[in-house]
Short mmCIF file of C-alpha atoms in Angstrom, two decimals:
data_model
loop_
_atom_site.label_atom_id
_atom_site.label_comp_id
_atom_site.label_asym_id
_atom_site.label_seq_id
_atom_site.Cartn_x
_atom_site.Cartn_y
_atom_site.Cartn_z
CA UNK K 1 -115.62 -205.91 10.93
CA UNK K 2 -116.07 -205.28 14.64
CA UNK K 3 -116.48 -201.79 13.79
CA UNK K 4 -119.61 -202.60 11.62
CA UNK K 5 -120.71 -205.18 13.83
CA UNK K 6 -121.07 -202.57 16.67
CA UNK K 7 -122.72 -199.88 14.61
CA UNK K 8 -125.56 -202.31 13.81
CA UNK K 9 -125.91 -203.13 17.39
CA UNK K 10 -125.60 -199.54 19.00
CA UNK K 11 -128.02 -198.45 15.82
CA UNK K 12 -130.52 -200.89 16.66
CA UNK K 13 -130.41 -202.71 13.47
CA UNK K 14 -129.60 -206.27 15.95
CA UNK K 15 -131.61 -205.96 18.78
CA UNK K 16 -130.85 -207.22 22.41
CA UNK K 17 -131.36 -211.00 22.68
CA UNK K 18 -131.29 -211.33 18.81
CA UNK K 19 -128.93 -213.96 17.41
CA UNK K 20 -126.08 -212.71 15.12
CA UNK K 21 -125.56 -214.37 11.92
CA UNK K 22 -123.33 -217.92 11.77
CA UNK K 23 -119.62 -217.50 11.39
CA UNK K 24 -119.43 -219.06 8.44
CA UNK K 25 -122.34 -216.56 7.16
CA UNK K 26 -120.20 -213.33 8.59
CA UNK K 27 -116.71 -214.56 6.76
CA UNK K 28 -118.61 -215.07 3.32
CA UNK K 29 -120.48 -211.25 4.34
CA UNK K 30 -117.20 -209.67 5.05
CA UNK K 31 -115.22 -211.85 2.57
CA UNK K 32 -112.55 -212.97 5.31
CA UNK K 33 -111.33 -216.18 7.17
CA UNK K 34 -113.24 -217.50 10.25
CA UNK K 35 -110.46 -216.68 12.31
CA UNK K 36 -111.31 -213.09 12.12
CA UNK K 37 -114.37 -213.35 12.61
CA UNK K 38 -113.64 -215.07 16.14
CA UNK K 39 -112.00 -212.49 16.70
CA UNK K 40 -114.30 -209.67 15.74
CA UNK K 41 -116.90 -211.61 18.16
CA UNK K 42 -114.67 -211.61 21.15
CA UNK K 43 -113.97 -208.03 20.80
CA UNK K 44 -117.76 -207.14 20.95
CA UNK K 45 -118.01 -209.74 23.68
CA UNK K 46 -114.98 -207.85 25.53
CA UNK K 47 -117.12 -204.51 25.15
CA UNK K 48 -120.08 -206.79 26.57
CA UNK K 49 -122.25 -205.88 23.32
CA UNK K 50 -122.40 -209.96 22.84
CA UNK K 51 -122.78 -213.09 24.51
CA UNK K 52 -122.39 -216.65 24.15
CA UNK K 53 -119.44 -216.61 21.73
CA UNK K 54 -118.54 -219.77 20.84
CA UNK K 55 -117.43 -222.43 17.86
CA UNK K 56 -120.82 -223.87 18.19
CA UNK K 57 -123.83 -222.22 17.87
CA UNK K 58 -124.36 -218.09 16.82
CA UNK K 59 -123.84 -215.53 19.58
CA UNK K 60 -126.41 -213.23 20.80
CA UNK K 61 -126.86 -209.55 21.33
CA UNK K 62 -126.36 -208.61 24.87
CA UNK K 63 -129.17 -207.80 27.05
CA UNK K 64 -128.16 -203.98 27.21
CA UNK K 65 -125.92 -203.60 24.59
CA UNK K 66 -126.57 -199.90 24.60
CA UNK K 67 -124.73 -199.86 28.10
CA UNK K 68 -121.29 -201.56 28.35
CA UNK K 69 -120.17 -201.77 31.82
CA UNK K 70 -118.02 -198.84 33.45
CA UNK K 71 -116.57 -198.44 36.47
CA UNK K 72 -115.72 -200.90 39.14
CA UNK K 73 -117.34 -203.65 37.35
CA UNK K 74 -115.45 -202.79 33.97
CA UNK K 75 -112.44 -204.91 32.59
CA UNK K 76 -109.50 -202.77 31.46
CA UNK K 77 -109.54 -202.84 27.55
CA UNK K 78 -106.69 -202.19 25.02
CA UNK K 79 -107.19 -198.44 23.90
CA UNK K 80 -107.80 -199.31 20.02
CA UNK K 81 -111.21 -201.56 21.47
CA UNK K 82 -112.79 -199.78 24.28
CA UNK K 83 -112.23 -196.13 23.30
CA UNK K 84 -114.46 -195.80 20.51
CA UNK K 85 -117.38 -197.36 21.53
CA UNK K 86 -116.98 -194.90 24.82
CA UNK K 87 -116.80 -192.29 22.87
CA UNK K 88 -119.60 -192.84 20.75
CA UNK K 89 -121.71 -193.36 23.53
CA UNK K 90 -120.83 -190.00 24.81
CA UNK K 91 -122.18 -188.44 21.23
CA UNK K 92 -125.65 -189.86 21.80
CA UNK K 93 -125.84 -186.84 24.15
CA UNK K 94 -127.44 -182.83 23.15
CA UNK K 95 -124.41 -181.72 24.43
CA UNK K 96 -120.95 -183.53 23.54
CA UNK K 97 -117.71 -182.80 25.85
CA UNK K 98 -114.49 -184.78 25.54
CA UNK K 99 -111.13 -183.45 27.06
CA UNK K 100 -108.14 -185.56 26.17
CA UNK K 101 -104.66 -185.59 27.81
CA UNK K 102 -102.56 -187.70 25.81
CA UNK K 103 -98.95 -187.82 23.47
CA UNK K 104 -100.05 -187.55 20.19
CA UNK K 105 -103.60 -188.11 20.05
CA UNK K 106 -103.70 -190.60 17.38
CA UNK K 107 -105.56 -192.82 19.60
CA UNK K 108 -108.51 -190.04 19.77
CA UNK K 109 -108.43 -189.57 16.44
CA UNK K 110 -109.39 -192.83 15.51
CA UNK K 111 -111.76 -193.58 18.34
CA UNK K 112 -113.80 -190.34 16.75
CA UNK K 113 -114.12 -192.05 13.38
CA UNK K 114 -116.91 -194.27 15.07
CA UNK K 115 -119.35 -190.99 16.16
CA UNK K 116 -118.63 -189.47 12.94
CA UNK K 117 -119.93 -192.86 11.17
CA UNK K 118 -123.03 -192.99 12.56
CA UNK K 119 -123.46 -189.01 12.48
CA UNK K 120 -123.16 -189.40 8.77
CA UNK K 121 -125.50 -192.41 9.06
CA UNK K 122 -128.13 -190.12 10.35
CA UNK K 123 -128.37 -192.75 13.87
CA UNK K 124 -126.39 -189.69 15.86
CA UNK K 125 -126.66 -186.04 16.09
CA UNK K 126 -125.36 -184.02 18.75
CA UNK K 127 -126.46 -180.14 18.88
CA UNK K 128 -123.26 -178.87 20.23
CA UNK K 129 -119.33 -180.62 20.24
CA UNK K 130 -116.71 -179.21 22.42
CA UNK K 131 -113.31 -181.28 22.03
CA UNK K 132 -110.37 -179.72 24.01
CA UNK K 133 -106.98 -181.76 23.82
CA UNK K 134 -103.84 -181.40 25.87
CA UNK K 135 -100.53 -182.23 24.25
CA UNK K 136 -97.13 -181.99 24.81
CA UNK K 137 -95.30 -178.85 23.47
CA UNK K 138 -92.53 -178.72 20.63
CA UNK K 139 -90.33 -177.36 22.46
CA UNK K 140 -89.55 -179.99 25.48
CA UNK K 141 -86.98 -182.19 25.47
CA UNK K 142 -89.86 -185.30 25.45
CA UNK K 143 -89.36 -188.26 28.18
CA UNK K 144 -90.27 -189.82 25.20
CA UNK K 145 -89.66 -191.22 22.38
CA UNK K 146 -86.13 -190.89 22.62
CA UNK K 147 -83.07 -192.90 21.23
CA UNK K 148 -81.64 -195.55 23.13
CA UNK K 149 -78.08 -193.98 22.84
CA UNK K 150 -78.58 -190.50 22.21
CA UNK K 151 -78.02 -190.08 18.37
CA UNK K 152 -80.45 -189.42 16.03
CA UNK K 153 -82.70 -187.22 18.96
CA UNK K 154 -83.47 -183.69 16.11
CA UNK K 155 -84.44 -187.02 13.94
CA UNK K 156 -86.93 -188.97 16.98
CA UNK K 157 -88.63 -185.63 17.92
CA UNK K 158 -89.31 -184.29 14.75
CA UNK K 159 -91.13 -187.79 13.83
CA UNK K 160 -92.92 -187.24 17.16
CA UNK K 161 -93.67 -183.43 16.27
CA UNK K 162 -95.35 -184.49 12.74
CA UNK K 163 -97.13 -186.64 13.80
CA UNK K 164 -98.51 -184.90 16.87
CA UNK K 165 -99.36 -181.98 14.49
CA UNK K 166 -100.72 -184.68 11.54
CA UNK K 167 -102.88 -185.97 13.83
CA UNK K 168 -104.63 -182.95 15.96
CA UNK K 169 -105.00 -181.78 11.97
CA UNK K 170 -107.25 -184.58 11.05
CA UNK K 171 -108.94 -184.68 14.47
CA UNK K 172 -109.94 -180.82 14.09
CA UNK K 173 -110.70 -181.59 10.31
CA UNK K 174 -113.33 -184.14 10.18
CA UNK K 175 -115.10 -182.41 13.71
CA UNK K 176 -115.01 -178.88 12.24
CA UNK K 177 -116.51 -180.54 9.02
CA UNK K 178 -119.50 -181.60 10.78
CA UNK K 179 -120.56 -177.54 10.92
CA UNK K 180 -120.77 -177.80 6.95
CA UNK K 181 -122.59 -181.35 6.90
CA UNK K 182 -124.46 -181.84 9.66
CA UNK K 183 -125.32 -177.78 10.60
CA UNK K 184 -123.49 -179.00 14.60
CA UNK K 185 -121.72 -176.26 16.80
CA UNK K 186 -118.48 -177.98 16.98
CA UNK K 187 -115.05 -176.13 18.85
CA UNK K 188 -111.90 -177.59 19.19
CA UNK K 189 -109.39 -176.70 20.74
CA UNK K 190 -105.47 -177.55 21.75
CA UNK K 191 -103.05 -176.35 24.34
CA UNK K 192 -99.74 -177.60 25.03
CA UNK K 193 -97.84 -178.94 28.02
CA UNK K 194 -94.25 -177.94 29.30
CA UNK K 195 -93.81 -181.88 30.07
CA UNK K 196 -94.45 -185.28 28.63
CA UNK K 197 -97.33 -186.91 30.30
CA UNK K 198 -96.68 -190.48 31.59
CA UNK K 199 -100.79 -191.21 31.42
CA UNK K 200 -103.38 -190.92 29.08
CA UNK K 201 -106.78 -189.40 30.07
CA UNK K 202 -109.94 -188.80 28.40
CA UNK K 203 -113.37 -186.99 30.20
CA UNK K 204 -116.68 -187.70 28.53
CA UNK K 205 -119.46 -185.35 28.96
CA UNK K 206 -118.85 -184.79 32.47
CA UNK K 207 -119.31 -188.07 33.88
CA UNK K 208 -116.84 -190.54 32.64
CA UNK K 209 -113.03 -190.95 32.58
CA UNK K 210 -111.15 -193.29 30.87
CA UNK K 211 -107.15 -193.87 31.93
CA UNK K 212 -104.63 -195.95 31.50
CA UNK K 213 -100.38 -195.65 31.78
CA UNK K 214 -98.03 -195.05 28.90
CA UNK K 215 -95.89 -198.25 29.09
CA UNK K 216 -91.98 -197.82 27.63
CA UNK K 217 -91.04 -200.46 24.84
CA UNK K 218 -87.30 -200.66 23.03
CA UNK K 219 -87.93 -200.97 19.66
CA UNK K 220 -86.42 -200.22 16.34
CA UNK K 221 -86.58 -197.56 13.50
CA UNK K 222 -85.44 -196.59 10.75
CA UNK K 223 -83.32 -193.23 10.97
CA UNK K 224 -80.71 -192.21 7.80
CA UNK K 225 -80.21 -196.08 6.43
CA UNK K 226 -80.24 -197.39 9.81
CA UNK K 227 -81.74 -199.33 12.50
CA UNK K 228 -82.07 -196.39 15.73
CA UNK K 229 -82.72 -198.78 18.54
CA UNK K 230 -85.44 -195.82 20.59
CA UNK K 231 -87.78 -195.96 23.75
CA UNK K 232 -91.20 -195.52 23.05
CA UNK K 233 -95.08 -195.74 24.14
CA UNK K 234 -97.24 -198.07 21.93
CA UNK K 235 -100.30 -195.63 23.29
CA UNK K 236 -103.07 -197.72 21.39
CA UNK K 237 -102.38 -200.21 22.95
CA UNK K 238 -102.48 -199.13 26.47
CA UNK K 239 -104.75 -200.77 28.86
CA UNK K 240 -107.81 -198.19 29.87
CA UNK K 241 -109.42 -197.95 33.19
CA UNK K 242 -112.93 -197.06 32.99
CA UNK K 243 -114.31 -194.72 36.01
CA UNK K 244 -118.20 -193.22 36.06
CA UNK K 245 -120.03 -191.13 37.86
CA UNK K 246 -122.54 -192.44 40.08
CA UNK K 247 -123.29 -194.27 43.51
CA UNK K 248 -119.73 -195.59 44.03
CA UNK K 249 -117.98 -193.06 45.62
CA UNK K 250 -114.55 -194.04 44.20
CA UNK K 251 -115.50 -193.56 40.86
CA UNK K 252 -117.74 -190.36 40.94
CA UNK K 253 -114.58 -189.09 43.30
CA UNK K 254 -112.27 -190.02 40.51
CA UNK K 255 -113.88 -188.45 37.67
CA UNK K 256 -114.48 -185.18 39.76
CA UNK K 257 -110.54 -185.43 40.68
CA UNK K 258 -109.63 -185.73 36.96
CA UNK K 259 -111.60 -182.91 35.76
CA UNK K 260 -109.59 -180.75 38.40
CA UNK K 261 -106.38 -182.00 37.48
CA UNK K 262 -107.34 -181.15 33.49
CA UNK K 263 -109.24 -177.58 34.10
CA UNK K 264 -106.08 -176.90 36.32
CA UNK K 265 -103.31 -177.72 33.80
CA UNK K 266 -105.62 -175.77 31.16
CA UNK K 267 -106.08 -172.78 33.07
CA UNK K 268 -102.78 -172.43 34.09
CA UNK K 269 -99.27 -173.79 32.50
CA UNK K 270 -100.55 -175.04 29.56
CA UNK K 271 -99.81 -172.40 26.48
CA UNK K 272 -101.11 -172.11 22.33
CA UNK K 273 -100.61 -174.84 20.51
CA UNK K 274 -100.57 -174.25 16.51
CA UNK K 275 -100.57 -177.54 14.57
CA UNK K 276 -97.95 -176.84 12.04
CA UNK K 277 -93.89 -178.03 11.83
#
């Protein structure tokens, strides 16, 4: 729902200062409870795309919905809500460049499925797309996810490994499809990492970087009929940092720094990656 929601308002269909819909008329639209649809509404308020959420009367567009803040000003998000709205807004550009440091990049993956809806909605469409991502390799012994005791760790990485794979699949998928649909000049491309990274990074078009820490959990799964207590990073849910380029000199310095750091480790011990088990 907040997904839609947001599409109408980056595609211009509610315009700034407009008033949404009651949230009565949104749960019989969407055919769910008004609970989330409060919560819908307070995501898009979060991303600063509306204002004036309340129980009482409608909320209304934001003033410059087309321009969440970044940098200083910016509240750290959960991954899963302000990811894909950055990246989207990074698509609106001739020229699309996103470089992505990060475990497995599920997070990525989904946060693309935004661009690609409104590229196939005919409200985006990019010339050029070049996506390069930076993941650890196979054949580490990962920081993590790793069993709490040591057994079951062949079992833990090769979860990890399919789904690292499973996801950089889909990812190059449903970009490299956009050549076929859309005629765009898209390039992706992976290299792997002789270490697990503790942070998540992404770089948008040269001017933005989004960061945030990979936080350990002890949790429980399944492994052979039973319970394998593990350590583990719930990465969509990690809180990002939003720097930008421009008069503040701690955030343009940032970004700069962060491209070094990523054309470093690409240019140098990073290796091929091939996507398969």
């Amino acid at each position: 729902m907040a997904d839609e929601l947001r599409a109408r308002i980056r595609s211009g269909a509610l315009q700034p200062g407009q008033r949404m819909p009651t949230q009565a008329q949104l749960a019989h639209e969407f055919g769910v409870e008004r609970g989330a649809v409060r919560r819908a509404l307070r995501i898009l308020q979060g991303e600063r795309l509306l204002a004036n959420v309340s129980k009482g009367s409608p909320a209304t567009v934001a003033a410059d919905p087309a321009g969440p803040l970044t940098g200083p000003e910016a509240p750290p998000l959960p991954t899963t809500v302000a990811l894909a709205p950055r990246i989207a807004a990074a698509f609106a550009a001739e020229h699309v460049e996103i470089d992505a440091v990060c475990l497995t990049s599920v997070s990525l993956t989904l946060a693309i499925g935004e661009p690609l809806r409104q590229i196939h909605a005919g409200r985006l469409k990019p010339a050029k797309v070049d996506v390069r991502v930076l993941l650890p390799s196979r054949d580490i012994d990962l920081a993590f996810p790793v069993p709490v005791e040591g057994h079951g760790d062949d079992w833990v990485h090769e979860r990890w490994l399919a789904m690292r794979n499973a996801q950089g699949q889909v990812l190059r998928h449903n970009l490299l499809a956009l050549r076929a649909t859309h005629g765009i000049d898209v390039h992706v491309t992976f290299r792997a990492l002789p270490f697990t990274p503790p942070v998540k990074l992404y770089l948008l078009n040269g001017a933005e970087a989004l960061f945030a820490y990979y936080t350990l959990t002890r949790r429980e799964a399944e492994f052979d009929h039973e319970h394998l207590e593990m350590y583990d990073a719930q990465g969509t849910r990690s809180m990002l940092f939003s720097f930008r380029q421009g008069p503040g000199l701690r955030d343009t310095t940032f970004v700069e720094q962060s491209h070094l750091w990523f054309n470093a480790l690409w240019e140098t011990i990073s290796s091929e990656l091939v996507l398969t088990s």
